[in-house]
Amino acid sequence: MFFDLVRIEVQSGRGGDGAVSFRREKFVPKGGPDGGDGGKGGDVILRANEQKSSLLDFRFKHKFVAENGNNGMGAKKFGKAGQDLVIEVPCGTLVYDDETDELIVDMAEPGQEFLLLPGGKGGLGNVHFKTSRRQAPRFARAGGPGRKLQLRLELKLIADVGLLGLPNAGKSSLLARMSRAKPKIADYAFTTLEPQLGVVDKHDLSFVLADLPGLIEGAAEGRGLGHSFLRHVERCRLLLHVVDAAPEEGQPSPLEAYRSINEELSSFDEALVDRPQILVLNKMDLLTEEERAKVSGEFAGVVDNYYWISTVTGEGIEELKQAIFDLLPSLPAVEISEGAGEDWQLYRFEETEPFYIEEEDGQVYLYGDWIENLTNSTNFDDWESFHYFQKELRRKGVNRALREVGVKDGEWVDIAGVEFQFMGEDEED
């Protein structure tokens, strides 16, 4: 089974917590705070690998987590940063936010890298909270949270030339004749169940040729391999339309087969019908001159140009290759889908407000990265830490905002999972 559509969950690393520590050395009676900062959490990075041709690596593993940053230590020692997680995907992978259906990035270029999720920031050690009035702070900042995302990966193989046609038209045999690829070849339909790539060389020129699974009627509605095939046709600059010129009894005539395939392309995406095509009439070795003339007559007025070949004898192959080399330079490059861009994670995760207020069943909740990080960093058993917490709430306007939504003195408010009784102190200047 060819894997070209998967869903995975990714998560960046959490930042390490800052340390609460005090310098203690002989003959140094007032060493003061020396807690170091926590290390940054690992990023999640995508990388396009031209050696990969499917999403098979994600068949059994669906969750990917970057390393957390280490906590800070005494003597102002910083925690070690978490190792970045690099996820390699095939070239041509479209990465979507599965919750919003937003295209994040098109991993089209070999070696392309994209910072998907930044790791959480390391928390500040208590050395940063020393002031003239607070000589021995017994609190530090917790590390920033990692980010989590549900992704949908869709692979659209990128090839210069794509082979299309009904099953058993001879596409795999043509790929084997024109390149060094060794696809599975047999005398029955659906030999090709997944795309096969080969490189066709001539002197110092080359192009990538893709053998795509055969189409059947109704593919645009999902029958047979359906969209699994048509998705990859979109990325080909040129299509070689291979038709069995000597069909067995009961099989479509060459012209019927040709029209059937183009109808499926049109049903899936009308733009595909306008994609440059070269008609290839295969199995000429099985036909007499008169029979070839009859087939040629069927296509009179339907297509302007076509090539007769035999994948068995090799006849006509070199002429077809030369025609492709002559045509490709005039065709546009593969169109890259415009994703959200390099700043995607900023507007996707950057919160414009330090906190948010919601009310549900009479209970008021405060949430948001800033206020949750502040709450998680507070030692509520330590007066100085709790006093700093209250001061930060006033400074950010939390008390004022609670009054504006109707919270009265003595009522309980949930802040990041911790309940507090609102006292409504005045804001500090």
XYZ file of C-alpha atoms in Angstrom:
429
model
C 0.000 0.000 0.000
C 1.309 3.421 -0.958
C 1.223 5.973 1.852
C 0.648 9.477 0.536
C -1.780 10.776 3.175
C -1.149 10.566 6.931
C -2.073 12.417 10.114
C 0.447 12.963 12.892
C 0.820 14.930 16.117
C 3.959 16.967 16.774
C 5.065 18.789 19.892
C 8.025 21.028 20.612
C 10.023 20.743 23.825
C 9.159 22.539 27.048
C 11.666 25.049 28.388
C 13.579 24.109 31.525
C 12.683 25.782 34.817
C 14.875 28.454 36.336
C 16.694 27.452 39.536
C 16.253 28.784 43.068
C 19.728 28.682 44.549
C 21.990 30.708 46.855
C 25.724 31.012 46.839
C 27.183 29.252 49.865
C 30.939 29.423 50.269
C 33.198 29.545 53.252
C 34.099 33.106 54.253
C 31.320 34.470 51.992
C 28.509 35.238 54.493
C 26.226 37.050 52.026
C 26.554 35.144 48.785
C 23.123 36.012 47.452
C 21.023 34.252 44.801
C 22.801 32.377 42.007
C 20.080 30.258 40.371
C 20.708 29.760 36.647
C 18.209 29.867 33.794
C 16.525 26.836 32.291
C 17.429 25.651 28.813
C 15.262 26.277 25.749
C 13.033 23.430 24.570
C 13.795 21.707 21.281
C 12.243 23.003 18.047
C 10.311 20.856 15.578
C 11.814 21.232 12.104
C 10.643 19.769 8.801
C 13.191 18.757 6.165
C 12.536 17.616 2.577
C 14.500 14.480 1.671
C 14.720 13.601 -2.022
C 15.633 9.998 -1.126
C 12.150 9.384 0.301
C 9.260 8.603 -2.042
C 6.378 7.912 0.354
C 5.088 8.657 3.857
C 5.675 5.066 4.949
C 7.769 6.222 7.933
C 4.576 7.530 9.516
C 2.608 4.300 9.145
C 3.006 3.162 12.744
C 4.422 6.216 14.503
C 2.009 9.124 14.759
C 3.373 11.228 17.617
C 6.669 13.143 17.522
C 7.977 15.106 20.506
C 11.108 17.254 20.717
C 13.346 17.130 23.776
C 12.607 19.350 26.772
C 15.157 21.847 28.021
C 16.994 21.017 31.247
C 16.399 22.969 34.434
C 18.830 25.628 35.586
C 21.282 24.947 38.411
C 23.135 26.762 41.140
C 26.284 28.801 40.560
C 24.427 30.542 37.700
C 24.642 27.425 35.551
C 22.225 27.391 32.634
C 20.276 24.260 31.804
C 21.097 22.487 28.556
C 18.838 23.287 25.617
C 16.628 20.464 24.366
C 17.648 18.777 21.120
C 15.693 19.857 18.054
C 13.469 17.262 16.401
C 13.994 17.043 12.626
C 11.193 15.265 10.751
C 12.152 14.234 7.221
C 9.437 14.084 4.574
C 9.535 13.353 0.823
C 9.890 16.258 -1.585
C 6.417 17.373 -2.600
C 4.822 16.946 0.828
C 2.071 19.452 1.619
C 1.795 20.122 5.358
C -1.612 21.181 6.697
C -2.891 22.215 10.109
C -5.433 19.410 10.421
C -7.634 21.423 12.796
C -8.031 24.482 10.559
C -7.237 22.876 7.168
C -4.690 25.657 6.596
C -1.737 24.909 4.329
C 1.391 25.595 6.356
C 4.148 24.805 3.873
C 4.864 22.984 0.613
C 8.078 20.995 1.101
C 8.988 20.987 -2.581
C 12.743 21.635 -2.728
C 15.359 18.985 -1.807
C 16.995 19.892 1.495
C 14.363 22.530 2.280
C 13.901 23.157 6.010
C 10.978 24.766 7.811
C 10.744 25.722 11.484
C 7.338 24.335 12.356
C 7.164 24.702 16.137
C 9.593 26.670 18.308
C 10.555 25.188 21.658
C 9.485 26.821 24.908
C 11.710 29.499 26.398
C 13.860 28.629 29.380
C 12.664 29.998 32.733
C 14.643 32.673 34.565
C 16.614 31.722 37.687
C 16.160 33.593 40.967
C 19.289 35.649 40.285
C 17.110 37.790 37.965
C 14.635 38.718 40.719
C 17.048 40.258 43.198
C 16.322 43.926 43.968
C 17.405 46.390 46.635
C 14.327 45.437 48.661
C 14.248 41.735 47.683
C 17.703 40.489 48.602
C 16.971 36.773 48.693
C 14.207 35.840 46.215
C 13.054 32.291 46.807
C 11.315 31.909 43.478
C 12.195 31.543 39.819
C 10.325 31.321 36.532
C 9.023 28.085 35.086
C 10.042 27.184 31.559
C 7.731 28.097 28.685
C 5.413 25.388 27.367
C 6.053 23.422 24.207
C 3.615 23.765 21.307
C 1.400 20.947 20.069
C -0.089 20.578 16.615
C -2.184 18.092 14.654
C -0.843 17.800 11.104
C -2.083 16.298 7.861
C 0.644 15.363 5.399
C -0.283 14.950 1.749
C 2.341 13.782 -0.722
C 2.226 14.950 -4.317
C 5.274 13.502 -6.030
C 7.259 15.978 -8.067
C 8.337 14.668 -11.472
C 9.057 16.310 -14.810
C 7.067 13.713 -16.749
C 4.212 11.503 -15.596
C 2.978 8.322 -17.280
C -0.773 7.918 -17.351
C -3.092 5.412 -18.932
C -5.373 2.506 -18.205
C -4.017 -0.492 -16.299
C -1.772 -2.749 -18.377
C -1.162 -0.112 -21.052
C 2.594 -0.627 -20.714
C 3.580 2.300 -18.477
C 5.874 0.284 -16.204
C 7.556 -1.328 -19.203
C 8.132 2.108 -20.714
C 9.669 3.373 -17.469
C 12.010 0.375 -17.417
C 12.977 0.983 -21.072
C 13.664 4.697 -20.643
C 15.426 4.687 -17.259
C 17.315 2.477 -14.832
C 14.233 1.959 -12.694
C 13.071 -1.614 -12.125
C 9.312 -1.476 -11.580
C 7.203 -4.586 -11.125
C 5.972 -5.729 -14.543
C 3.340 -8.413 -15.142
C 0.549 -9.260 -17.567
C -2.358 -8.258 -15.354
C -4.080 -5.026 -14.365
C -2.903 -2.922 -11.414
C 0.665 -4.163 -11.454
C 1.638 -0.661 -10.337
C 0.057 0.101 -6.962
C 2.352 2.956 -6.022
C 4.240 5.590 -8.030
C 7.683 4.606 -9.291
C 10.338 7.160 -10.207
C 13.161 6.871 -12.712
C 15.747 9.258 -14.139
C 16.093 9.417 -17.919
C 19.569 10.515 -19.074
C 20.906 11.690 -22.396
C 24.404 13.136 -22.494
C 24.381 15.883 -19.836
C 20.583 16.220 -19.784
C 18.072 14.348 -17.630
C 14.499 14.382 -16.417
C 12.500 12.539 -13.750
C 9.866 10.144 -15.070
C 7.056 8.862 -12.833
C 5.079 5.682 -13.448
C 1.719 6.346 -11.813
C -0.924 3.718 -10.946
C -3.420 3.030 -13.723
C -6.717 4.873 -13.858
C -10.156 3.337 -14.156
C -13.520 4.884 -14.869
C -14.804 6.738 -11.815
C -11.332 7.457 -10.421
C -12.231 11.125 -9.878
C -14.962 9.931 -7.486
C -12.454 7.765 -5.639
C -12.898 4.421 -7.418
C -9.842 2.219 -7.788
C -6.785 4.156 -6.647
C -8.737 7.324 -7.414
C -7.354 10.427 -5.780
C -4.192 8.552 -4.768
C -3.298 8.630 -8.461
C -4.712 11.977 -9.496
C -2.990 13.811 -6.637
C 0.399 13.053 -8.190
C -0.573 14.017 -11.744
C -0.913 17.619 -10.548
C 2.856 17.898 -9.998
C 3.987 16.703 -13.449
C 5.056 19.250 -16.061
C 4.356 16.899 -18.968
C 2.121 13.841 -19.304
C 2.901 10.808 -21.451
C -0.484 9.317 -22.248
C 0.214 5.638 -22.916
C -2.497 3.774 -24.833
C -2.638 0.054 -25.627
C -2.889 0.098 -29.426
C -3.595 -3.644 -29.564
C -6.219 -4.218 -26.858
C -7.586 -7.665 -26.148
C -11.188 -8.522 -26.935
C -13.586 -6.770 -24.587
C -11.128 -3.976 -23.764
C -11.673 -0.333 -24.800
C -10.441 0.718 -28.211
C -7.367 2.996 -28.263
C -9.526 6.091 -28.832
C -12.010 5.080 -26.108
C -9.152 4.526 -23.661
C -7.653 7.906 -24.543
C -10.946 9.730 -24.008
C -11.727 7.829 -20.806
C -8.500 8.958 -19.151
C -8.958 12.601 -20.148
C -12.530 12.568 -18.845
C -11.247 11.413 -15.447
C -8.599 14.143 -15.448
C -11.239 16.741 -16.263
C -13.574 15.481 -13.531
C -10.814 15.759 -10.946
C -9.361 19.086 -12.095
C -10.199 20.782 -15.384
C -6.756 22.374 -15.450
C -5.181 18.920 -15.914
C -6.736 18.562 -19.364
C -4.697 21.569 -20.488
C -1.478 20.060 -19.131
C 0.870 19.299 -22.063
C 0.427 15.692 -23.236
C 2.224 13.379 -25.627
C 0.147 10.482 -26.901
C 2.104 7.223 -26.954
C 0.652 4.271 -28.892
C 2.225 1.154 -27.428
C 2.505 -2.481 -28.662
C 3.172 -1.591 -32.281
C 4.986 -4.918 -32.592
C 1.623 -6.689 -32.392
C 0.070 -4.777 -35.292
C 0.459 -4.903 -39.057
C 0.971 -1.762 -41.097
C -2.717 -1.798 -42.043
C -3.801 -2.114 -38.406
C -1.534 0.766 -37.405
C -3.018 2.911 -40.144
C -6.507 2.116 -38.843
C -5.577 3.194 -35.300
C -3.918 6.341 -36.634
C -7.113 7.138 -38.513
C -9.111 6.988 -35.262
C -6.990 9.781 -33.830
C -7.135 11.988 -36.933
C -8.470 15.355 -35.847
C -8.309 14.351 -32.163
C -4.586 14.806 -31.510
C -2.024 16.562 -33.674
C 0.981 14.450 -32.821
C 1.657 11.003 -31.384
C 4.404 8.388 -31.233
C 4.332 4.694 -32.015
C 6.497 2.547 -29.717
C 7.067 -1.006 -28.591
C 8.304 -1.514 -25.050
C 9.146 -5.114 -26.011
C 11.408 -4.429 -29.008
C 12.431 -0.881 -28.064
C 11.254 0.514 -31.383
C 10.355 4.219 -31.238
C 11.750 4.716 -27.717
C 14.685 6.930 -28.716
C 12.476 9.164 -30.864
C 10.080 9.583 -27.931
C 12.911 10.446 -25.545
C 14.241 13.073 -27.931
C 10.776 14.625 -28.275
C 10.539 14.927 -24.489
C 13.987 16.508 -24.201
C 13.029 18.996 -26.923
C 9.745 19.951 -25.261
C 10.626 20.132 -21.551
C 12.761 23.335 -21.630
C 9.758 25.309 -22.892
C 7.440 24.112 -20.103
C 7.025 25.977 -16.806
C 8.487 24.580 -13.609
C 6.334 22.828 -11.028
C 4.095 25.315 -9.281
C 4.766 25.520 -5.551
C 1.697 25.974 -3.350
C 1.799 29.113 -1.260
C 1.664 28.186 2.400
C 1.487 30.369 5.460
C 5.160 31.346 5.228
C 8.120 31.367 7.570
C 6.317 33.493 10.184
C 3.440 31.009 10.449
C 4.252 29.883 13.988
C 4.292 33.524 15.129
C 0.735 34.426 14.196
C -0.499 30.873 14.882
C 0.780 30.772 18.456
C 1.790 34.287 19.473
C -0.810 35.552 21.925
C -1.561 39.265 21.609
C -2.895 39.495 25.180
C -1.154 38.414 28.413
C -4.367 36.765 29.613
C -7.931 35.931 28.603
C -11.116 35.767 30.673
C -13.963 33.306 30.216
C -17.049 32.634 32.304
C -18.790 29.267 32.425
C -21.585 28.217 34.782
C -20.900 31.184 37.031
C -17.171 30.407 37.344
C -14.600 32.898 36.011
C -11.470 31.468 34.388
C -8.229 33.206 33.414
C -5.899 31.550 30.926
C -3.085 32.381 28.507
C 0.610 31.614 28.212
C 1.785 34.558 30.294
C -0.572 34.134 33.237
C -0.222 30.340 33.249
C 3.571 30.612 33.241
C 3.428 33.173 36.077
C 1.140 30.932 38.144
C 3.288 27.851 37.570
C 6.382 29.823 38.587
C 4.986 31.037 41.898
C 5.825 29.449 45.238
C 2.638 30.241 47.153
C 4.234 29.112 50.435
C 6.813 31.887 50.130
C 5.600 35.419 50.948
C 8.023 37.174 48.575
C 7.055 34.895 45.676
C 3.343 35.403 46.353
C 3.832 39.171 46.665
C 5.620 39.213 43.274
C 2.709 37.238 41.791
C 0.170 39.775 43.048
C 2.275 42.675 41.838
C 2.522 41.202 38.339
C -1.250 40.671 38.210
C -1.827 44.317 39.082
C 0.822 45.485 36.645
C -0.797 43.617 33.755
C -4.268 44.914 34.651
C -5.781 41.606 35.763
C -7.655 43.115 38.716
C -9.064 45.909 36.575
C -10.204 43.451 33.922
C -11.933 41.252 36.504
C -13.835 44.231 37.873
C -14.933 45.156 34.354
C -16.532 41.745 33.831
C -18.400 42.038 37.122
C -16.276 40.033 39.570
C -16.883 41.253 43.131
C -14.741 41.110 46.252
C -14.837 37.702 47.908
C -15.730 35.783 44.722
C -13.497 32.954 43.565
C -11.510 33.085 40.324
C -9.696 30.189 38.616
C -6.233 31.131 37.335
C -4.533 28.341 35.415
C -6.199 25.697 37.574
C -5.555 27.440 40.907
C -8.479 29.122 42.711
C -8.033 32.550 44.301
C -10.432 34.753 46.233
C -10.665 38.134 44.535
C -9.858 41.015 46.884
C -9.839 43.799 44.289
C -6.764 45.729 45.397
C -6.114 49.008 43.572
C -3.753 49.015 40.627
C -0.208 50.143 41.210
C 1.021 53.201 39.375
